[in-house]
Short mmCIF file of C-alpha atoms and ligand atoms in Angstrom, two decimals:
data_model
loop_
_atom_site.label_atom_id
_atom_site.label_comp_id
_atom_site.label_asym_id
_atom_site.label_seq_id
_atom_site.Cartn_x
_atom_site.Cartn_y
_atom_site.Cartn_z
CA UNK A 993 -14.61 -34.36 18.25
CA UNK A 994 -17.15 -31.71 18.33
CA UNK A 995 -16.95 -29.45 21.37
CA UNK A 996 -19.61 -27.60 23.21
CA UNK A 997 -19.36 -25.29 25.75
CA UNK A 998 -20.55 -26.84 29.24
CA UNK A 999 -22.36 -24.62 31.79
CA UNK A 1000 -22.63 -25.72 34.95
CA UNK A 1001 -23.86 -24.28 38.21
CA UNK A 1002 -21.48 -23.26 40.89
CA UNK A 1003 -22.13 -26.62 43.01
CA UNK A 1004 -21.97 -28.51 39.89
CA UNK A 1005 -18.56 -26.61 38.82
CA UNK A 1006 -17.20 -28.16 42.41
CA UNK A 1007 -18.75 -31.71 41.65
CA UNK A 1008 -16.61 -31.17 37.49
CA UNK A 1009 -13.73 -29.84 39.84
CA UNK A 1010 -13.60 -33.23 42.11
CA UNK A 1011 -13.90 -35.30 39.08
CA UNK A 1012 -10.82 -33.31 37.33
CA UNK A 1013 -8.34 -33.49 40.48
CA UNK A 1014 -9.56 -37.05 41.02
CA UNK A 1015 -8.58 -38.01 37.14
CA UNK A 1016 -5.71 -36.42 37.73
CA UNK A 1017 -4.33 -37.83 40.95
CA UNK A 1018 -4.91 -41.74 38.68
CA UNK A 1019 -3.48 -40.35 36.08
CA UNK A 1020 -0.26 -39.38 37.67
CA UNK A 1021 -0.34 -42.68 40.14
CA UNK A 1022 0.19 -44.54 36.02
CA UNK A 1023 2.43 -42.06 34.99
CA UNK A 1024 4.64 -43.14 38.28
CA UNK A 1025 3.94 -46.61 38.42
CA UNK A 1026 5.11 -46.70 34.53
CA UNK A 1027 8.32 -44.64 35.31
CA UNK A 1028 9.58 -46.93 38.34
CA UNK A 1029 9.33 -50.04 36.16
CA UNK A 1030 12.62 -51.20 34.79
CA UNK A 1031 13.32 -54.51 32.69
CA UNK A 1032 13.00 -57.21 35.04
CA UNK A 1033 11.05 -56.45 37.34
CA UNK A 1034 8.18 -58.44 35.65
CA UNK A 1035 4.98 -57.50 33.97
CA UNK A 1036 4.37 -53.86 33.89
CA UNK A 1037 0.53 -53.40 35.28
CA UNK A 1038 -1.60 -53.45 32.63
CA UNK A 1039 -4.98 -51.57 32.66
CA UNK A 1040 -7.04 -54.95 35.00
CA UNK A 1041 -4.65 -54.99 37.60
CA UNK A 1042 -4.89 -51.13 37.85
CA UNK A 1043 -8.50 -51.57 38.24
CA UNK A 1044 -7.81 -53.79 40.60
CA UNK A 1045 -5.16 -51.67 42.71
CA UNK A 1046 -7.77 -49.12 42.36
CA UNK A 1047 -10.43 -50.96 44.19
CA UNK A 1048 -7.71 -51.56 46.88
CA UNK A 1049 -7.12 -47.80 46.94
CA UNK A 1050 -10.39 -47.18 47.35
CA UNK A 1051 -10.92 -49.35 50.28
CA UNK A 1052 -7.93 -47.54 51.94
CA UNK A 1053 -8.58 -43.84 51.52
CA UNK A 1054 -12.67 -43.12 51.95
CA UNK A 1055 -11.62 -39.68 50.06
CA UNK A 1056 -10.95 -41.75 46.97
CA UNK A 1057 -13.82 -43.77 47.77
CA UNK A 1058 -15.93 -41.16 47.73
CA UNK A 1059 -15.38 -39.71 44.19
CA UNK A 1060 -16.37 -41.21 41.15
CA UNK A 1061 -15.18 -44.76 40.49
CA UNK A 1062 -16.20 -44.34 36.88
CA UNK A 1063 -13.77 -40.94 36.34
CA UNK A 1064 -10.91 -43.07 38.34
CA UNK A 1065 -11.13 -46.06 36.40
CA UNK A 1066 -11.17 -43.95 32.59
CA UNK A 1067 -8.44 -42.02 34.17
CA UNK A 1068 -6.25 -45.47 33.72
CA UNK A 1069 -7.59 -46.33 30.33
CA UNK A 1070 -6.61 -42.67 29.21
CA UNK A 1071 -3.26 -43.32 30.68
CA UNK A 1072 -3.44 -47.02 28.73
CA UNK A 1073 -4.31 -45.71 25.72
CA UNK A 1074 -1.61 -42.48 26.04
CA UNK A 1075 1.10 -45.53 26.40
CA UNK A 1076 -0.20 -47.21 23.07
CA UNK A 1077 -0.08 -44.17 21.26
CA UNK A 1078 3.51 -43.54 22.46
CA UNK A 1079 4.28 -46.96 21.42
CA UNK A 1080 2.74 -46.63 17.83
CA UNK A 1081 4.68 -43.20 17.67
CA UNK A 1082 1.63 -41.03 17.38
CA UNK A 1083 2.17 -39.20 20.90
CA UNK A 1084 4.51 -38.17 23.21
CA UNK A 1085 5.25 -40.34 26.73
CA UNK A 1086 2.63 -39.09 29.28
CA UNK A 1087 3.54 -36.86 31.85
CA UNK A 1088 2.46 -35.82 34.79
CA UNK A 1089 -0.80 -33.58 34.33
CA UNK A 1090 -0.61 -30.07 36.37
CA UNK A 1091 -4.01 -28.77 38.28
CA UNK A 1092 -4.93 -25.73 36.92
CA UNK A 1093 -3.71 -26.71 33.35
CA UNK A 1094 -4.83 -30.10 32.23
CA UNK A 1095 -8.11 -30.23 33.85
CA UNK A 1096 -10.21 -32.73 32.46
CA UNK A 1097 -12.32 -36.35 33.02
CA UNK A 1098 -13.64 -38.72 30.77
CA UNK A 1099 -17.15 -40.73 31.02
CA UNK A 1100 -17.72 -43.66 28.94
CA UNK A 1101 -20.78 -45.72 28.40
CA UNK A 1102 -22.79 -42.91 27.46
CA UNK A 1103 -26.11 -44.33 27.01
CA UNK A 1104 -28.99 -42.55 24.33
CA UNK A 1105 -30.82 -40.61 26.88
CA UNK A 1106 -27.93 -39.25 28.45
CA UNK A 1107 -27.62 -36.20 26.07
CA UNK A 1108 -31.37 -34.18 25.78
CA UNK A 1109 -32.37 -30.79 23.99
CA UNK A 1110 -33.50 -28.72 26.54
CA UNK A 1111 -34.43 -25.57 23.89
CA UNK A 1112 -33.26 -23.63 20.88
CA UNK A 1113 -29.85 -22.99 22.14
CA UNK A 1114 -29.22 -25.36 25.09
CA UNK A 1115 -29.22 -29.35 25.78
CA UNK A 1116 -27.65 -31.13 28.79
CA UNK A 1117 -25.99 -34.13 29.50
CA UNK A 1118 -25.51 -36.62 32.68
CA UNK A 1119 -22.55 -36.89 34.54
CA UNK A 1120 -21.97 -39.01 37.22
CA UNK A 1121 -22.60 -37.04 40.55
CA UNK A 1122 -23.45 -33.83 39.23
CA UNK A 1123 -26.63 -35.02 37.37
CA UNK A 1124 -27.98 -33.02 34.40
CA UNK A 1125 -25.31 -30.41 33.36
CA UNK A 1126 -26.32 -27.74 30.53
CA UNK A 1127 -24.25 -26.98 27.78
CA UNK A 1128 -24.76 -24.99 24.55
CA UNK A 1129 -26.31 -26.19 21.52
CA UNK A 1130 -23.93 -24.76 19.04
CA UNK A 1131 -24.21 -27.44 16.84
CA UNK A 1132 -26.38 -31.21 16.47
CA UNK A 1133 -25.11 -33.39 18.39
CA UNK A 1134 -23.57 -36.39 16.66
CA UNK A 1135 -25.61 -39.34 16.90
CA UNK A 1136 -24.46 -42.55 18.66
CA UNK A 1137 -22.20 -40.50 20.80
CA UNK A 1138 -20.17 -43.44 22.91
CA UNK A 1139 -18.37 -41.20 25.38
CA UNK A 1140 -17.32 -38.01 26.27
CA UNK A 1141 -14.80 -35.75 28.17
CA UNK A 1142 -15.18 -32.77 30.16
CA UNK A 1143 -12.47 -30.12 30.20
CA UNK A 1144 -11.24 -27.07 31.75
CA UNK A 1145 -9.16 -24.82 30.24
CA UNK A 1146 -6.83 -22.31 31.57
CA UNK A 1147 -9.37 -19.62 31.33
CA UNK A 1148 -11.50 -21.38 33.55
CA UNK A 1149 -14.60 -22.17 31.10
CA UNK A 1150 -15.69 -25.94 30.43
CA UNK A 1151 -16.26 -27.64 27.75
CA UNK A 1152 -17.81 -30.97 26.64
CA UNK A 1153 -16.83 -33.19 23.82
CA UNK A 1154 -18.49 -35.82 22.27
CA UNK A 1155 -16.83 -39.05 20.71
CA UNK A 1156 -18.02 -40.80 18.43
CA UNK A 1157 -15.63 -43.00 16.10
CA UNK A 1158 -15.20 -40.96 13.09
CA UNK A 1159 -16.49 -42.60 9.63
CA UNK A 1160 -13.68 -43.62 7.30
CA UNK A 1161 -13.15 -40.63 4.88
CA UNK A 1162 -13.50 -41.96 0.99
CA UNK A 1163 -10.98 -41.29 -1.27
CA UNK A 1164 -11.59 -40.46 -4.68
CA UNK A 1165 -10.85 -44.37 -6.29
CA UNK A 1166 -8.23 -43.28 -8.59
CA UNK A 1167 -5.11 -44.44 -7.04
CA UNK A 1168 -3.93 -40.85 -7.03
CA UNK A 1169 -1.27 -40.62 -4.88
CA UNK A 1170 -0.19 -37.85 -2.27
CA UNK A 1171 3.40 -37.16 -0.69
CA UNK A 1172 3.60 -34.70 2.40
CA UNK A 1173 6.67 -33.18 3.88
CA UNK A 1174 6.28 -32.60 7.32
CA UNK A 1175 8.57 -29.15 7.95
CA UNK A 1176 9.13 -26.38 10.56
CA UNK A 1177 8.89 -23.43 8.40
CA UNK A 1178 5.51 -24.85 6.32
CA UNK A 1179 3.81 -27.33 8.15
CA UNK A 1180 3.41 -29.33 4.74
CA UNK A 1181 4.39 -29.82 1.57
CA UNK A 1182 2.32 -31.93 -0.60
CA UNK A 1183 3.94 -33.58 -3.74
CA UNK A 1184 1.33 -31.17 -5.72
CA UNK A 1185 2.87 -28.42 -4.92
CA UNK A 1186 0.87 -27.26 -2.16
CA UNK A 1187 2.19 -25.57 1.12
CA UNK A 1188 0.00 -25.83 4.30
CA UNK A 1189 0.65 -24.05 7.45
CA UNK A 1190 -0.96 -24.22 10.58
CA UNK A 1191 -2.78 -21.20 11.48
CA UNK A 1192 -1.35 -20.31 14.67
CA UNK A 1193 -1.30 -16.79 16.05
CA UNK A 1194 -0.76 -14.31 13.54
CA UNK A 1195 1.53 -11.11 13.51
CA UNK A 1196 -0.58 -8.57 15.81
CA UNK A 1197 -1.96 -11.01 17.66
CA UNK A 1198 1.52 -12.84 18.20
CA UNK A 1199 3.22 -9.76 18.90
CA UNK A 1200 0.07 -8.68 21.71
CA UNK A 1201 0.74 -12.25 23.32
CA UNK A 1202 4.97 -11.53 23.60
CA UNK A 1203 3.62 -8.09 25.33
CA UNK A 1204 1.19 -9.79 27.47
CA UNK A 1205 3.75 -12.48 29.00
CA UNK A 1206 5.96 -9.93 29.73
CA UNK A 1207 3.76 -7.83 31.31
CA UNK A 1208 3.00 -11.18 33.38
CA UNK A 1209 6.95 -11.80 34.08
CA UNK A 1210 6.41 -8.04 35.51
CA UNK A 1211 3.50 -8.01 37.49
CA UNK A 1212 3.62 -8.59 41.01
CA UNK A 1213 2.71 -12.35 42.27
CA UNK A 1214 -1.13 -12.34 44.27
CA UNK A 1215 -1.52 -9.30 42.43
CA UNK A 1216 -4.79 -8.64 40.74
CA UNK A 1217 -3.05 -7.10 37.50
CA UNK A 1218 -1.41 -10.26 37.27
CA UNK A 1219 -4.23 -12.35 37.94
CA UNK A 1220 -5.90 -9.99 34.87
CA UNK A 1221 -3.05 -10.46 32.56
CA UNK A 1222 -2.66 -14.04 32.94
CA UNK A 1223 -6.05 -14.77 32.33
CA UNK A 1224 -5.46 -12.79 28.84
CA UNK A 1225 -3.01 -14.89 28.03
CA UNK A 1226 -4.69 -17.98 28.69
CA UNK A 1227 -7.32 -17.12 25.98
CA UNK A 1228 -5.20 -16.20 23.48
CA UNK A 1229 -3.64 -19.75 23.59
CA UNK A 1230 -7.07 -21.15 24.05
CA UNK A 1231 -7.53 -19.48 20.82
CA UNK A 1232 -4.37 -20.72 18.90
CA UNK A 1233 -5.14 -24.38 20.00
CA UNK A 1234 -8.57 -24.72 19.17
CA UNK A 1235 -7.59 -23.05 15.59
CA UNK A 1236 -4.67 -25.76 15.50
CA UNK A 1237 -7.60 -28.46 16.39
CA UNK A 1238 -9.23 -26.80 13.45
CA UNK A 1239 -6.91 -27.08 10.84
CA UNK A 1240 -5.87 -30.71 11.94
CA UNK A 1241 -9.54 -31.81 11.05
CA UNK A 1242 -10.49 -29.66 7.83
CA UNK A 1243 -7.12 -30.69 6.24
CA UNK A 1244 -7.41 -34.20 7.71
CA UNK A 1245 -10.35 -34.73 5.70
CA UNK A 1246 -9.57 -32.67 2.28
CA UNK A 1247 -6.64 -34.94 2.43
CA UNK A 1248 -7.76 -38.54 2.87
CA UNK A 1249 -11.11 -37.10 0.46
CA UNK A 1250 -8.84 -36.40 -2.59
CA UNK A 1251 -6.15 -38.94 -2.58
CA UNK A 1252 -6.47 -42.27 -2.41
CA UNK A 1253 -2.65 -43.11 -1.29
CA UNK A 1254 -1.11 -40.83 1.75
CA UNK A 1255 2.40 -41.39 1.97
CA UNK A 1256 3.98 -39.73 4.84
CA UNK A 1257 7.59 -39.36 6.01
CA UNK A 1258 8.53 -42.07 9.24
CA UNK A 1259 9.68 -39.67 10.91
CA UNK A 1260 10.55 -40.66 14.58
CA UNK A 1261 8.81 -37.53 16.48
CA UNK A 1262 9.72 -39.08 19.93
CA UNK A 1263 13.64 -39.09 19.02
CA UNK A 1264 13.33 -35.78 17.62
CA UNK A 1265 11.58 -34.49 20.51
CA UNK A 1266 13.41 -36.01 23.29
CA UNK A 1267 17.12 -35.70 22.36
CA UNK A 1268 17.38 -31.94 22.88
CA UNK A 1269 18.38 -31.83 26.45
CA UNK A 1270 20.80 -35.04 26.19
CA UNK A 1271 21.59 -36.44 29.57
CA UNK A 1272 23.78 -35.42 32.33
CA UNK A 1273 27.31 -37.87 30.79
CA UNK A 1274 26.60 -36.12 27.22
CA UNK A 1275 24.58 -32.71 27.41
CA UNK A 1276 22.93 -31.80 24.08
CA UNK A 1277 24.36 -29.35 21.47
CA UNK A 1278 22.74 -26.53 20.95
CA UNK A 1279 20.14 -27.03 23.70
CA UNK A 1280 17.93 -23.81 22.99
CA UNK A 1281 17.74 -24.25 19.35
CA UNK A 1282 16.63 -27.48 19.76
CA UNK A 1283 13.67 -26.63 22.08
CA UNK A 1284 12.68 -23.74 20.16
CA UNK A 1285 12.78 -26.16 17.05
CA UNK A 1286 10.73 -28.60 19.53
CA UNK A 1287 8.29 -25.97 20.38
CA UNK A 1288 7.54 -25.79 16.46
CA UNK A 1289 7.28 -29.27 16.06
CA UNK A 1290 4.65 -29.47 18.49
CA UNK A 1291 3.25 -26.51 17.52
CA UNK A 1292 2.81 -27.73 13.93
CA UNK A 1293 1.23 -30.80 15.31
CA UNK A 1294 2.75 -33.61 12.56
CA UNK A 1295 2.12 -36.20 15.38
CA UNK A 1296 -2.37 -34.86 15.15
CA UNK A 1297 -2.11 -34.62 11.44
CA UNK A 1298 -0.79 -38.38 10.58
CA UNK A 1299 -3.50 -39.66 13.21
CA UNK A 1300 -6.23 -37.87 11.62
CA UNK A 1301 -5.17 -39.04 8.53
CA UNK A 1302 -4.74 -42.74 9.62
CA UNK A 1303 -8.35 -42.58 11.22
CA UNK A 1304 -10.30 -40.73 8.48
CA UNK A 1305 -8.18 -42.95 5.95
CA UNK A 1306 -7.56 -46.65 7.51
CA UNK A 1307 -5.25 -48.14 5.62
CA UNK A 1308 -4.46 -45.82 3.03
CA UNK A 1309 -1.62 -43.89 5.05
CA UNK A 1310 1.76 -45.20 4.45
CA UNK A 1311 5.17 -44.51 6.04
CA UNK A 1312 7.78 -44.43 4.00
CA UNK A 1313 11.98 -43.96 5.38
CA UNK A 1314 12.90 -41.00 6.26
CA UNK A 1315 16.44 -41.22 5.39
CA UNK A 1316 17.37 -39.07 2.21
CA UNK A 1317 14.42 -37.48 0.90
CA UNK A 1318 16.15 -34.21 1.99
CA UNK A 1319 18.76 -35.11 -0.33
CA UNK A 1320 17.08 -36.74 -3.05
CA UNK A 1321 16.34 -35.38 -6.38
CA UNK A 1322 12.69 -36.03 -7.12
CA UNK A 1323 13.34 -35.89 -10.66
CA UNK A 1324 16.54 -38.31 -11.61
CA UNK A 1325 16.90 -40.10 -8.12
CA UNK A 1326 20.14 -38.50 -8.07
CA UNK A 1327 21.13 -38.69 -3.79
CA UNK A 1328 23.90 -35.94 -2.59
CA UNK A 1329 24.24 -32.97 0.39
CA UNK A 1330 25.16 -30.99 -2.86
CA UNK A 1331 21.44 -30.99 -3.91
CA UNK A 1332 20.22 -29.16 -0.85
CA UNK A 1333 21.04 -25.53 -2.54
CA UNK A 1334 19.93 -23.89 0.69
CA UNK A 1335 17.14 -24.82 3.74
CA UNK A 1336 14.52 -23.42 0.54
CA UNK A 1337 15.84 -24.41 -2.30
CA UNK A 1338 16.51 -27.94 -4.10
CA UNK A 1339 18.95 -27.93 -6.90
CA UNK A 1340 20.14 -31.07 -8.01
CA UNK A 1341 23.82 -31.15 -9.27
CA UNK A 1342 23.14 -34.09 -11.80
CA UNK A 1343 19.96 -33.14 -13.82
CA UNK A 1344 20.00 -29.77 -13.00
CA UNK A 1345 16.11 -29.78 -11.67
CA UNK A 1346 15.33 -27.14 -9.09
CA UNK A 1347 12.12 -27.17 -7.07
CA UNK A 1348 10.97 -25.86 -3.71
CA UNK A 1349 13.33 -28.20 -1.21
CA UNK A 1350 10.07 -28.99 0.91
CA UNK A 1351 7.93 -29.92 -2.04
CA UNK A 1352 11.02 -31.71 -4.01
CA UNK A 1353 11.12 -33.81 -0.88
CA UNK A 1354 7.25 -34.34 -0.60
CA UNK A 1355 7.93 -36.06 -3.97
CA UNK A 1356 10.31 -38.08 -2.97
CA UNK A 1357 8.07 -39.31 -0.15
CA UNK A 1358 4.86 -39.82 -2.85
CA UNK A 1359 7.40 -42.42 -4.96
CA UNK A 1360 8.90 -44.02 -2.08
CA UNK A 1361 6.75 -47.49 -2.28
CA UNK A 1362 5.21 -49.58 0.59
CA UNK A 1363 5.97 -53.40 0.61
CA UNK A 1364 3.43 -55.52 1.96
CA UNK A 1365 3.93 -57.53 4.81
CA UNK A 1366 2.06 -60.91 3.43
CA UNK A 1367 2.87 -60.61 -0.52
CA UNK A 1368 6.04 -58.98 -0.42
CA UNK A 1369 7.58 -57.17 -3.38
CA UNK A 1370 7.25 -59.00 -6.32
CA UNK A 1371 10.94 -58.68 -7.78
CA UNK A 1372 13.23 -58.93 -4.76
CA UNK A 1373 11.63 -59.13 -1.21
CA UNK A 1374 11.32 -62.22 0.71
CA UNK A 1375 7.67 -63.12 2.11
CA UNK A 1376 7.06 -62.50 5.65
CA UNK A 1377 9.29 -59.66 6.49
CA UNK A 1378 7.77 -56.81 8.73
CA UNK A 1379 6.01 -54.35 6.63
CA UNK A 1380 9.36 -52.16 4.47
CA UNK A 1381 9.40 -49.67 2.46
CA UNK A 1382 11.69 -48.94 -0.14
CA UNK A 1383 12.27 -46.17 -2.44
CA UNK A 1384 11.18 -46.49 -6.25
CA UNK A 1385 13.30 -43.87 -7.58
CA UNK A 1386 17.22 -44.62 -9.50
ZN1 LIG B 2725 18.08 -34.42 -10.94
#
């Protein structure tokens, strides 16, 4: 995904905002409908059914009909895709979009002539109802653009991102295998011993953000000062997000290129992020601590990294069961709770092997082995089972 700064005129910006609010409206309707659905109430409406509902709604509501049907339909499709990602376990359940925070819409079926270069630094893209909108030519637009997404960040800047399905990144062809343990302290530990960390806001920047957030809390509602501080906070958040995205792209490409088989822990991110609050009957324990952990999980972008690895290394990413990876010795296979000397250090009580705990876990994951659904593991697995993974160690 390559992102460019969009420079709409004031009039065009109004039209784009209208598209954003339409997309948000339709998206939120889908979320609401999804939330009301209960098993036994018949089939959940799919994309086609929802498009029919949209046609009906447009006939009844002139203001809705006034918006772009392409943008509105695409919001339904985006929601359907988000639900699919939720079921696949790579993303959280789609939630409400809020005005000013999640502003964006997608345009599909882009034709080759819909993007054209103007001069050295500028090009323009055709957007429904808005016509040709200029954007900064910061790097070449990839050929064969299939769709694009227009977004407005919290600092009020517009961007356009052109989507092309990434070409698979070829592996080295040596059978080289890597295990990746996704942690909180370190974003990812590789079985090679490498530690990868998502670059967030570093020391002075993090301190500045905290100061700004305190300032914001003290500023009077509706004041100029508050607006200024809010814009500064928004800019820092945008910086943090773009660094994380950049890291995800570079890291996934690097790993896909260096290794043929990529094994990751099959963590239920959804379960981990969901459980914090608990229910009224069974309130969660350590809610504050877990909420903090959840923020870290979201920040380190586990789901995003695995998703990109699967895009770039299709069929080469294997998920290994998460049980015991933190307690198993990667040298001798001994499993014991006592093996974990501390959060950071692994020390095997059977063979004395000592290692960074995350790297040890990554090595256990690397040794995990996938059982093919069709072939089965020749030794003891029956044929035609669901894809399963077993650990080789011990
Ligand atoms: Zn051992």
